[in-house]
Coordinates of C-alpha atoms in Angstrom, one line a residue:
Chain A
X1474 CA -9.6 15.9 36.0
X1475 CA -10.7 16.1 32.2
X1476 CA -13.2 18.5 31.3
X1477 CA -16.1 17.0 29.8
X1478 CA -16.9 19.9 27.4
X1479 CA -13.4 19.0 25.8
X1480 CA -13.7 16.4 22.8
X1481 CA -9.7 16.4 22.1
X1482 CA -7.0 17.3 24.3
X1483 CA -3.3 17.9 23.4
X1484 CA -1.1 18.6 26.3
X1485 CA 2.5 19.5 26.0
X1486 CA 3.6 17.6 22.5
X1487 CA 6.8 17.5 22.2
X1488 CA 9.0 16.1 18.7
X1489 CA 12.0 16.6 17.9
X1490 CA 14.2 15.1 14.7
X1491 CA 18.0 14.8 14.8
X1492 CA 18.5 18.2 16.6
X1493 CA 15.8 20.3 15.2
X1494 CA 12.9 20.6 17.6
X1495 CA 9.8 20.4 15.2
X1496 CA 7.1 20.7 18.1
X1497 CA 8.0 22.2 21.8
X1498 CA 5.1 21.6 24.3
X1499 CA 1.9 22.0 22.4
X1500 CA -0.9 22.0 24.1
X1501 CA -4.7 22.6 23.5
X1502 CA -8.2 21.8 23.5
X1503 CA -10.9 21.3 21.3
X1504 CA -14.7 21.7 22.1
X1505 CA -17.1 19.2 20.2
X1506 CA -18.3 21.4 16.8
X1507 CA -15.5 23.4 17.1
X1508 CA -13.2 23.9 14.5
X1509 CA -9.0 25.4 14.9
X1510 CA -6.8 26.6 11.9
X1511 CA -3.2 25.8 12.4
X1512 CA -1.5 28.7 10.2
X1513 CA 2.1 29.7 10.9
X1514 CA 5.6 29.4 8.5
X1515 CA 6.3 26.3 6.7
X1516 CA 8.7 24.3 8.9
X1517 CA 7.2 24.9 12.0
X1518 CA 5.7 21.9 13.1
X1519 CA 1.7 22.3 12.2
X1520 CA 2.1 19.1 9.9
X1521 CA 3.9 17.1 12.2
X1522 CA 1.4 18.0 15.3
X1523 CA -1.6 16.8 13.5
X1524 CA 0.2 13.5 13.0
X1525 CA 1.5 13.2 16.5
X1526 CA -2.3 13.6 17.8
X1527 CA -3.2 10.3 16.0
X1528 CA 0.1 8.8 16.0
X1529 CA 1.2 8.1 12.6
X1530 CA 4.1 10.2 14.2
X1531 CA 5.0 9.3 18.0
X1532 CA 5.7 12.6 19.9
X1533 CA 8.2 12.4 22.3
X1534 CA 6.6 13.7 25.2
X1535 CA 2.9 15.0 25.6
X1536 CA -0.7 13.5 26.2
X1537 CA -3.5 13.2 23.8
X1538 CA -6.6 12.4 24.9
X1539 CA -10.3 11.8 23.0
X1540 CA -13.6 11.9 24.6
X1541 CA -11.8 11.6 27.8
X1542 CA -9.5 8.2 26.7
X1543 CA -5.8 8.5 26.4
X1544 CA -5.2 8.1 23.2
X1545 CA -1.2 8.2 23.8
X1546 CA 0.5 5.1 25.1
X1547 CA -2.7 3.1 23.9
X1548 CA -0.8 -0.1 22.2
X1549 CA -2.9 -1.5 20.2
X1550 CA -6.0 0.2 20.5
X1551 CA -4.5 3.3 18.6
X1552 CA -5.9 1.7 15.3
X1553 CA -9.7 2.3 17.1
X1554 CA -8.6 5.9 18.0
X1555 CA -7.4 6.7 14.7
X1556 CA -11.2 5.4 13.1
X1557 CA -12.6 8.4 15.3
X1558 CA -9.6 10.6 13.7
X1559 CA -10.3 11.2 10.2
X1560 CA -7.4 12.6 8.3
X1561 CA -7.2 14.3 5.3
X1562 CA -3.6 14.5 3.3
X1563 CA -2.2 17.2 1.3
X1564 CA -1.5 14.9 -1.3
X1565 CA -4.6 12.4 -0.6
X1566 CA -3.0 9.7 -0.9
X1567 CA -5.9 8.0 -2.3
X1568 CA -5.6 4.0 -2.7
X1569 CA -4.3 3.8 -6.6
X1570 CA -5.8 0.3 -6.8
X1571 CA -9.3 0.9 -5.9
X1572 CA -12.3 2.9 -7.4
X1573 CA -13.7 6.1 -5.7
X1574 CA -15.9 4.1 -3.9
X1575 CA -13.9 1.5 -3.4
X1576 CA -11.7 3.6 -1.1
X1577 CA -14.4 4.7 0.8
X1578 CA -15.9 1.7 1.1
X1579 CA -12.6 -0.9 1.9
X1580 CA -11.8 0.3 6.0
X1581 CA -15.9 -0.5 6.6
X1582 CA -15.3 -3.4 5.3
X1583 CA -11.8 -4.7 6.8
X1584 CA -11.9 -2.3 9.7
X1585 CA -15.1 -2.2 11.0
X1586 CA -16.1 -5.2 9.7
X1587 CA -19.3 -4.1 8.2
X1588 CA -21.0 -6.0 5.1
X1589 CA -20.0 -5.4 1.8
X1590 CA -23.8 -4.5 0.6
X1591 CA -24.0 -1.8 3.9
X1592 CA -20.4 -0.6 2.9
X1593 CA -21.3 -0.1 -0.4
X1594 CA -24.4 2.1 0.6
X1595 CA -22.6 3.9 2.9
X1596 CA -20.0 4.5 0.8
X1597 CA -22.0 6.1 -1.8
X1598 CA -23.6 8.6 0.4
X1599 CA -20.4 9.6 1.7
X1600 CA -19.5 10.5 -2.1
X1601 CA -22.9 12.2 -2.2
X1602 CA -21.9 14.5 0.4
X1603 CA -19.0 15.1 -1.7
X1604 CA -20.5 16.0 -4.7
X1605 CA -18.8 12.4 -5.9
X1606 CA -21.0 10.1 -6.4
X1607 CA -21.4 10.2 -10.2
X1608 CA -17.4 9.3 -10.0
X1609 CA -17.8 6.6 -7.8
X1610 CA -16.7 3.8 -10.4
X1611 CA -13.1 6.1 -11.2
X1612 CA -10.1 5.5 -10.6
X1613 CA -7.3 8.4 -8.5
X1614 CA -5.7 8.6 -11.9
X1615 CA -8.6 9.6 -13.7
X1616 CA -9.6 12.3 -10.7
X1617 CA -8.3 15.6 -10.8
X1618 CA -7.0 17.1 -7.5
X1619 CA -9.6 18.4 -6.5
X1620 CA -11.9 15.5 -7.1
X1621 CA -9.3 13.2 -5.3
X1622 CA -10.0 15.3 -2.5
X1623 CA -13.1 15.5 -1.8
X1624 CA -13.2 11.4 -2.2
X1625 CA -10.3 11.7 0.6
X1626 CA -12.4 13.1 2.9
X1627 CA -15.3 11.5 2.0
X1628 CA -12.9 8.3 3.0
X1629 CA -12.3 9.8 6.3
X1630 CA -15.5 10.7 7.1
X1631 CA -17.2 7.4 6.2
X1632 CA -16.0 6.1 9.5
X1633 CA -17.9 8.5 11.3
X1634 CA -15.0 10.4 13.0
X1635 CA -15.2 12.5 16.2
X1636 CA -12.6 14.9 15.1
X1637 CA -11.4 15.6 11.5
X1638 CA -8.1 16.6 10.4
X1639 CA -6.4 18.3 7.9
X1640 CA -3.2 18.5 6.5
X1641 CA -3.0 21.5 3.8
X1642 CA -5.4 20.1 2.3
X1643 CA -5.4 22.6 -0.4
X1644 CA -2.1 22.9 -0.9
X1645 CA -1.6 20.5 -3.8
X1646 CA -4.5 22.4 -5.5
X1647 CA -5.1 25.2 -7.7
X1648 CA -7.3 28.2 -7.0
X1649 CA -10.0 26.6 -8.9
X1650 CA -9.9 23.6 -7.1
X1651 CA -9.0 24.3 -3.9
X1652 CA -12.4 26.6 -4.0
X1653 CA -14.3 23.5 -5.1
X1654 CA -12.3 21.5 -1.6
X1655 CA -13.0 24.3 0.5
X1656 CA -16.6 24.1 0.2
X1657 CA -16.9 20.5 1.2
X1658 CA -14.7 22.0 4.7
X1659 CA -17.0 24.9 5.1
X1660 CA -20.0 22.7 4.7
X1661 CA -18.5 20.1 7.2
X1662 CA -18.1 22.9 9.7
X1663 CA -21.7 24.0 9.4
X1664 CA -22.7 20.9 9.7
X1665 CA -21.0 20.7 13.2
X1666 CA -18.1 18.4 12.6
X1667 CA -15.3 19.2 15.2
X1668 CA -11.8 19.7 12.7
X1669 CA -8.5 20.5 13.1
X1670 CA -7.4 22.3 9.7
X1671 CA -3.7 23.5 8.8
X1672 CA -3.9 25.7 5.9
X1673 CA -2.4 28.3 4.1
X1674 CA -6.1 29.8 2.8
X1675 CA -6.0 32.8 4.8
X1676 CA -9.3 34.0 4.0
X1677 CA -10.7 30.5 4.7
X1678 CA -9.2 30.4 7.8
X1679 CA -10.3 33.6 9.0
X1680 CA -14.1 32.3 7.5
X1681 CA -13.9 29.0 9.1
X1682 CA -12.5 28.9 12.5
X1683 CA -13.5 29.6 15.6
X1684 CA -9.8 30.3 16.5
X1685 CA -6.8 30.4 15.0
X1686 CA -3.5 29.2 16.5
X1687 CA -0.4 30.9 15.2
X1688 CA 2.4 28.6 15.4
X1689 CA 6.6 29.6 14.9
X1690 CA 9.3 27.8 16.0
X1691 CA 7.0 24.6 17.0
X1692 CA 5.1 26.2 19.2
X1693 CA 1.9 28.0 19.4
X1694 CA 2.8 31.9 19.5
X1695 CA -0.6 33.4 19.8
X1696 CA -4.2 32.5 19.2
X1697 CA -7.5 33.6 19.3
X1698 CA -10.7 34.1 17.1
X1699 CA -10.0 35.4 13.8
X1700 CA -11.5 39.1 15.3
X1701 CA -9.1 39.7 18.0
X1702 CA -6.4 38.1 15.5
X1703 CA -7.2 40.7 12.9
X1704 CA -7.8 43.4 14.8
X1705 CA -6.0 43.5 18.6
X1706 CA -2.9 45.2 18.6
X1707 CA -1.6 41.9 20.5
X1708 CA -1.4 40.2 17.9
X1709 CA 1.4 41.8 16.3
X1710 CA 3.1 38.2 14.6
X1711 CA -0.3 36.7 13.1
X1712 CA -1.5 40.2 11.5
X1713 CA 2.3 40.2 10.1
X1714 CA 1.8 36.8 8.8
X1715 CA -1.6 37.2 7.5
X1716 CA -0.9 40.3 6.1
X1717 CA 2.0 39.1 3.9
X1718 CA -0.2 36.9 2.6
X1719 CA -2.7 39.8 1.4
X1720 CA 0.6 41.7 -0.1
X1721 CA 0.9 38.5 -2.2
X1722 CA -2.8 37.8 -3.1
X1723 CA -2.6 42.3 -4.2
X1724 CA 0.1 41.6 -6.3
X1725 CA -1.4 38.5 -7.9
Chain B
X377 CA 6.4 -42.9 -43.9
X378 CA 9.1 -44.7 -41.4
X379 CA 9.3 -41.6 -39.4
X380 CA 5.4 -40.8 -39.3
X381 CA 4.9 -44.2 -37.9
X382 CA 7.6 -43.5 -35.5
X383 CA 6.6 -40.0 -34.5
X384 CA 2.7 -41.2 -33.8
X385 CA 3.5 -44.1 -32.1
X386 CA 6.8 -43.7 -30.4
X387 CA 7.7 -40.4 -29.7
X388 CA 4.3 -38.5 -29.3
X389 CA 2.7 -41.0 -26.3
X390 CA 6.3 -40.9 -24.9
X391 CA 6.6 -37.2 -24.7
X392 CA 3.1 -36.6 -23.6
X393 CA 4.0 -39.2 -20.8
X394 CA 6.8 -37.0 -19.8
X395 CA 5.0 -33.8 -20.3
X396 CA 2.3 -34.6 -18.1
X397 CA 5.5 -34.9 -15.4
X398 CA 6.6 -31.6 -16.6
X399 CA 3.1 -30.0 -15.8
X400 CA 2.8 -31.8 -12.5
X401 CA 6.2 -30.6 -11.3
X402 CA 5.4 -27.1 -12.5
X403 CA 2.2 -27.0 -10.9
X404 CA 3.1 -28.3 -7.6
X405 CA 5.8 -26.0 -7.2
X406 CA 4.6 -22.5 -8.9
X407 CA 1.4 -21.6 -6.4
X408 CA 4.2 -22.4 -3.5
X409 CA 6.6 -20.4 -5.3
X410 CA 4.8 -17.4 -5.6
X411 CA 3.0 -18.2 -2.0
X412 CA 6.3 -18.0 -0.7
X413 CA 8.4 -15.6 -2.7
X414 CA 5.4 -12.9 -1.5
X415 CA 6.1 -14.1 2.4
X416 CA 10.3 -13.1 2.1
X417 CA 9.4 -10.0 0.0
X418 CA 7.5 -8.7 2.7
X419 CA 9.4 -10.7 5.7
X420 CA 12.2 -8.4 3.6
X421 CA 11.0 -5.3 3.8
X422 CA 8.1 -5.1 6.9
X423 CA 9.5 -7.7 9.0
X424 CA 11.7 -7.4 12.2
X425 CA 15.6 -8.0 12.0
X426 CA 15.6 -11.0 12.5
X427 CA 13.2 -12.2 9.6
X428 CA 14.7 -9.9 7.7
X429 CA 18.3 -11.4 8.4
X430 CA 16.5 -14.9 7.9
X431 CA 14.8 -14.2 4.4
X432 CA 18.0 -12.5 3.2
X433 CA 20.1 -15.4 4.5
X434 CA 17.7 -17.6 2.8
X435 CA 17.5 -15.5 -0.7
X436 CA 21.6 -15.3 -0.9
X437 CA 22.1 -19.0 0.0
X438 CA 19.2 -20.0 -3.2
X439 CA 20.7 -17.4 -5.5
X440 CA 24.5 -18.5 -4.8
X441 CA 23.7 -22.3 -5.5
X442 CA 23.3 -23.8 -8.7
X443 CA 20.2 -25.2 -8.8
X444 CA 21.5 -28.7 -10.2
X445 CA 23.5 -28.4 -7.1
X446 CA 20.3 -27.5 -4.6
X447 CA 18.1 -30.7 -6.4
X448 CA 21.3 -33.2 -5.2
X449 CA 21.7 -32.1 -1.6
X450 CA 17.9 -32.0 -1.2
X451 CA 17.9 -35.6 -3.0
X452 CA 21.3 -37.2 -2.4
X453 CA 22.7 -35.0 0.4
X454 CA 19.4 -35.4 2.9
X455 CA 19.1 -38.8 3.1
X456 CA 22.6 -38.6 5.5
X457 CA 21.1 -36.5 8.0
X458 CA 17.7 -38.8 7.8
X459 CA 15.8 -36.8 5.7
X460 CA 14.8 -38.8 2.6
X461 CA 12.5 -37.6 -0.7
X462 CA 11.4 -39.4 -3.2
X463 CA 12.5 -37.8 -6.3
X464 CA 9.2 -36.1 -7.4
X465 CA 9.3 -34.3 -3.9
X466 CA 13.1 -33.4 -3.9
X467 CA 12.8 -31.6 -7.2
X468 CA 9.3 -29.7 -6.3
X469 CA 11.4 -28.9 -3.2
X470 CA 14.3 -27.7 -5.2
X471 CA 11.9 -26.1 -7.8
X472 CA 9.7 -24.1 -5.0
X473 CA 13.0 -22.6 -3.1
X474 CA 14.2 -21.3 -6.4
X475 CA 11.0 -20.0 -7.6
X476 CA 10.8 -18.4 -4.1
X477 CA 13.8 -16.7 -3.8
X478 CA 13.9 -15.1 -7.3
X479 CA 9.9 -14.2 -7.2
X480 CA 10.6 -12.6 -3.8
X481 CA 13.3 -10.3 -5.3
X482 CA 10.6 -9.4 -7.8
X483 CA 8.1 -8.1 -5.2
X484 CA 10.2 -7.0 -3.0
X485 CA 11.0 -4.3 -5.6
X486 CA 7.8 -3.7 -6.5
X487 CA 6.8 -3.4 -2.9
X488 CA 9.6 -0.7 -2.3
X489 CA 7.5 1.1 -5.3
X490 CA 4.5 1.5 -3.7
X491 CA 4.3 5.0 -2.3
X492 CA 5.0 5.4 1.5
X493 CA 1.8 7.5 1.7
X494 CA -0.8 4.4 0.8
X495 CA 1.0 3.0 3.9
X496 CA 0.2 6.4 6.1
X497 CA -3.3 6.8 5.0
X498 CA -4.1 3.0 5.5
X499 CA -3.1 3.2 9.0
X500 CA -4.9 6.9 9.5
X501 CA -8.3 5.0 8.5
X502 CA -7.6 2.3 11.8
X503 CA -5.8 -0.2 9.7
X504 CA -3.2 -2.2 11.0
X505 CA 0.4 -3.1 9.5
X506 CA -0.7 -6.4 8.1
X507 CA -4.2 -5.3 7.5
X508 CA -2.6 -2.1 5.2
X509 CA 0.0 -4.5 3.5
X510 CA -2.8 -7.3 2.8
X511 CA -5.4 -4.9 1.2
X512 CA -3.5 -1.7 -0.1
X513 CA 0.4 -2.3 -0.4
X514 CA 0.3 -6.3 -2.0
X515 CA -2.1 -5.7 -4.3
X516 CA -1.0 -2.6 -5.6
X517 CA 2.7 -4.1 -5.6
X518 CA 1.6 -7.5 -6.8
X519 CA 0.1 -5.9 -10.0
X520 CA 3.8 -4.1 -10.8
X521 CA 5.4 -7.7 -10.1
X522 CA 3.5 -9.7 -13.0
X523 CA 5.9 -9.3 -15.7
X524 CA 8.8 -10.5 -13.2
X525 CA 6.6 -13.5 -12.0
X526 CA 5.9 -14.4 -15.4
X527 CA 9.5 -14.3 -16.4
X528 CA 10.4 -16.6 -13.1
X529 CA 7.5 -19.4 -14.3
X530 CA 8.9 -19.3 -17.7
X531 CA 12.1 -20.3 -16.5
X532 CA 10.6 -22.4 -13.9
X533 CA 9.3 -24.6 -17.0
X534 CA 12.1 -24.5 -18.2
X535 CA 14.3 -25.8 -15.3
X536 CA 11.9 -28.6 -14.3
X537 CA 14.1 -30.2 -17.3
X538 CA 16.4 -30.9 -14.0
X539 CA 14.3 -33.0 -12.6
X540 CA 15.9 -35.8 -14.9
X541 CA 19.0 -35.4 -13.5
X542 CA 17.1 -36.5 -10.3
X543 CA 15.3 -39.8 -12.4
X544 CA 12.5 -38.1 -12.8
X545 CA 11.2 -38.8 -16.3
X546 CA 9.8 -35.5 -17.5
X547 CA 9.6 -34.0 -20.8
X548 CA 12.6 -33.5 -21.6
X549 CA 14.1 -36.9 -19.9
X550 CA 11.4 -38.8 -22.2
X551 CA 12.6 -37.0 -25.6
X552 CA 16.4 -38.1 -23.9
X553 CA 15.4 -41.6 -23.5
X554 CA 13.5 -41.6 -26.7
X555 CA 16.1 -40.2 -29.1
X556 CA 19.2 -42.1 -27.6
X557 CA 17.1 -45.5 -28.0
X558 CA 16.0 -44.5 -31.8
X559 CA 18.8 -42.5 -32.7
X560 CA 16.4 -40.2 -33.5
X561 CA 18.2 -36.8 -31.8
X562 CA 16.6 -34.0 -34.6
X563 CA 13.1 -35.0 -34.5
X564 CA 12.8 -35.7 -31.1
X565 CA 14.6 -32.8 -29.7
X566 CA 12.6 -30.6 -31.9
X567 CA 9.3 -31.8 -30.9
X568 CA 10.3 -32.0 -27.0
X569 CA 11.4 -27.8 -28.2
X570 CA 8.0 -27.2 -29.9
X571 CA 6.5 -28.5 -27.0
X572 CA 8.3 -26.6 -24.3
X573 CA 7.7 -23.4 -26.7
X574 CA 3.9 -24.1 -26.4
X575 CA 3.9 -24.5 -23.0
X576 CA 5.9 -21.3 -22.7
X577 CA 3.6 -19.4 -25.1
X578 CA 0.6 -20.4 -23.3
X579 CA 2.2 -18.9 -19.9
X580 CA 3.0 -15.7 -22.2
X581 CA -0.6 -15.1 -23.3
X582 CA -2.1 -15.6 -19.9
X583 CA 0.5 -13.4 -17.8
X584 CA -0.6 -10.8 -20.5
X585 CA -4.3 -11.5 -20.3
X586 CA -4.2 -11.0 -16.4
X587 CA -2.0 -8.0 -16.4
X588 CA -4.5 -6.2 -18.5
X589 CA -7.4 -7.8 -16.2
X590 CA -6.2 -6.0 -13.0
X591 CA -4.6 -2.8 -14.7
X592 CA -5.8 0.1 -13.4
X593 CA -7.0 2.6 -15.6
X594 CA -4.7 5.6 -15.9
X595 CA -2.6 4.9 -13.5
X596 CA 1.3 2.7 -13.8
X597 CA 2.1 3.9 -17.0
X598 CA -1.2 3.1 -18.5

């Protein structure tokens, strides 16, 4: 019943806190190499979806499925489905204890069980592909932003993760850094990793994605590819949206 | 020339008797101490309710009892219900629930410091609970809980003088026997001071010589 050309599928999330309904049947699917921008109002839910996919956040209702497994109602086997899940936080949320590399390197090691010497290699490429390797031995403190980043997902992506996503990851960031972040994402999406991005980079979301979903109220109000967005008349909200956005960026 | 005679060969072998019952008692109960006090801090603040309820329970009933008090029902008060100790054993026993309950109080804050997102990305990466707390929540909270620690092992030094109350001849119980026997209070309370001030100074530089070990660079304060 589960297409096989899907990698992820989200069917009818649901999340509500207190009385607010954050997320009202969600539901969509994601192709392997593909890559969706969540962009929409703050408050709307896009933050709290990606976390209900890999459960740090427990929907209510819905299904989530990867490479055909449920990855709802799993138990204990969430913690293998959230391995193939990379996530990347808004405000990293590196490990303040460890070195760059040392928070690359420490779920190889305790999660997958891998060798320290194998870890360490591993590790180091991941910072490579980064541009972080030469501030492998730093701390998060001594980082900026944008350096803290970039070791984030390289953290995520050293345990080789089916689907990436990512929580404003820019949002933290100034322009300068958030340029030097959005590289490493546009590089990842050449390269063919599948990601689920919410951002408020409108230009990078209309250069990135294959399609954007628009999302108000907690739900998904209209999507498409960043062409029809942009320029069918159907589209009324998103162009709004987006186009407040340029107003802003004129006036800057 | 009286007092040299008696300081060399009466009160020094006596107190270094005695202090080598101080150290044992200290060192038998501190690694159980701090074993233990990290177990409620986080039975405190990741457990269910009822290990919560239990290490609360547990902290309150320590904290509320004088700790004279806690060494004579563990030595005097146990043997009624079958239970007997031999004095070394009631006191460590006394000791480690003390050291426990204050150390736990001590991590237990610094584990409520720890920000929640280490917790969130720890478990993003596939990590369990206990696997996140081991590796990324302790030792992060661990490092913010030296100074506390320390302060708890100085005093536990310091209250292993206690112990004599249960006959157990320790440093302090020597200089007691010593001076009342001589009539020799001044020296002998002075030296059995010097010697608890060495002991305490020594826990002073160390405590400082590991905090800067496992500091992190720029970050807490640094």
């Amino acid at each position: 019943m589960h297409d096989d050309d899907y990698i992820l599928k989200v069917e009818g999330i649901s999340k509500s806190y207190g009385q607010i309904k954050v997320l009202d049947s969600v539901s969509f699917n994601v192709r392997k190499g593909e890559t969706k921008v969540f962009i929409g109002p703050s408050g709307t839910g896009k933050s709290t979806l990606l976390r209900c996919i890999n459960q740090l956040t427990e929907p209510e209702e819905g299904r989530v499925w990867l490479n055909g497994e449920e990855v709802t109602h799993s138990g204990s086997r969430i913690n293998a489905f959230r391995q193939k899940m990379g996530m990347v936080f808004q405000n990293f949320y590196l490990f303040d204890h460890l070195t760059a590399v040392r928070n690359v390197e420490i779920a190889l090691i305790k999660v997958r069980g891998m060798n320290p010497k194998a870890a360490r290699e591993k590790a180091l490429a991941e910072l490579r592909q980064v541009g972080m390797e030469d501030w492998a031995n730093h701390y998060p403190a001594e980082l900026s932003g944008g350096q803290a980043q970039r070791v984030s997902i390289a953290r995520a992506l050293a345990m080789d993760p089916d689907v990436m996503l990512f929580d404003e990851p820019t949002s933290a960031l100034d322009p300068e850094l958030t340029r030097e972040v959005l590289e490493v994402i546009k590089k990842l999406a050449r390269d063919g990793m599948t990601m689920l991005v919410v951002t408020h980079e409108m230009g990078f979301a209309t250069s990135v994605a294959n399609e954007i979903l628009f999302m108000e109220g907690g739900r998904i109000a209209e999507q498409g590819s960043p062409e029809e967005l942009l320029n069918d008349p159907r589209f009324s909200r998103t162009k709004q949206f987006i186009g407040q956005f340029r107003e802003y960026d004129r006036g800057a | 020339m009286e007092t040299m005679l008696f300081i060399s060969d009466i009160l020094l072998p006596a107190l270094l008797e005695g202090l080598v019952i101080t150290l044992q008692l200290i060192v038998a109960a501190a690694p159980f101490g701090f074993l233990l006090g990290i177990g409620i801090a986080v039975g405190r603040t990741y457990g269910g309710r009822a290990t919560e309820f239990a290490c609360k329970a547990f902290v309150t009933f320590i904290k509320g009892c004088p700790l004279l008090l806690l060494l004579f029902m563990l030595y005097f008060g146990l043997p009624s219900v079958g239970i007997s100790f031999s004095p070394f054993v009631a006191a460590v026993i006394g000791f480690i629930c003390c050291n426990a309950a204050y150390n736990s109080e001590y991590i237990r804050g610094a584990l409520l410091s720890v920000k929640e997102g280490q917790m969130i990305a720890a478990q993003a990466l596939g990590m369990t609970r206990t696997q996140a707390i081991r590796f990324i929540i302790l030792p992060q909270a661990l490092r913010r809980a030296i100074p506390g620690i320390t302060n708890e092992f100085i005093y536990l030094i310091k209250y292993s003088s206690l112990a004599y109350m249960l006959t157990v001849i320790e440093l302090a119980g020597a200089g007691k026997i010593v001076a009342t026997k001589y009539f020799t209070y001044t020296e002998t309370f002075l030296f059995v001071g010097l010697l608890y001030l060495g002991l305490v100074t020594i826990t002073t530089v160390t405590a400082d010589a590991i905090e800067k070990k496992y500091a992190v660079p720029g970050a807490m304060g640094r």
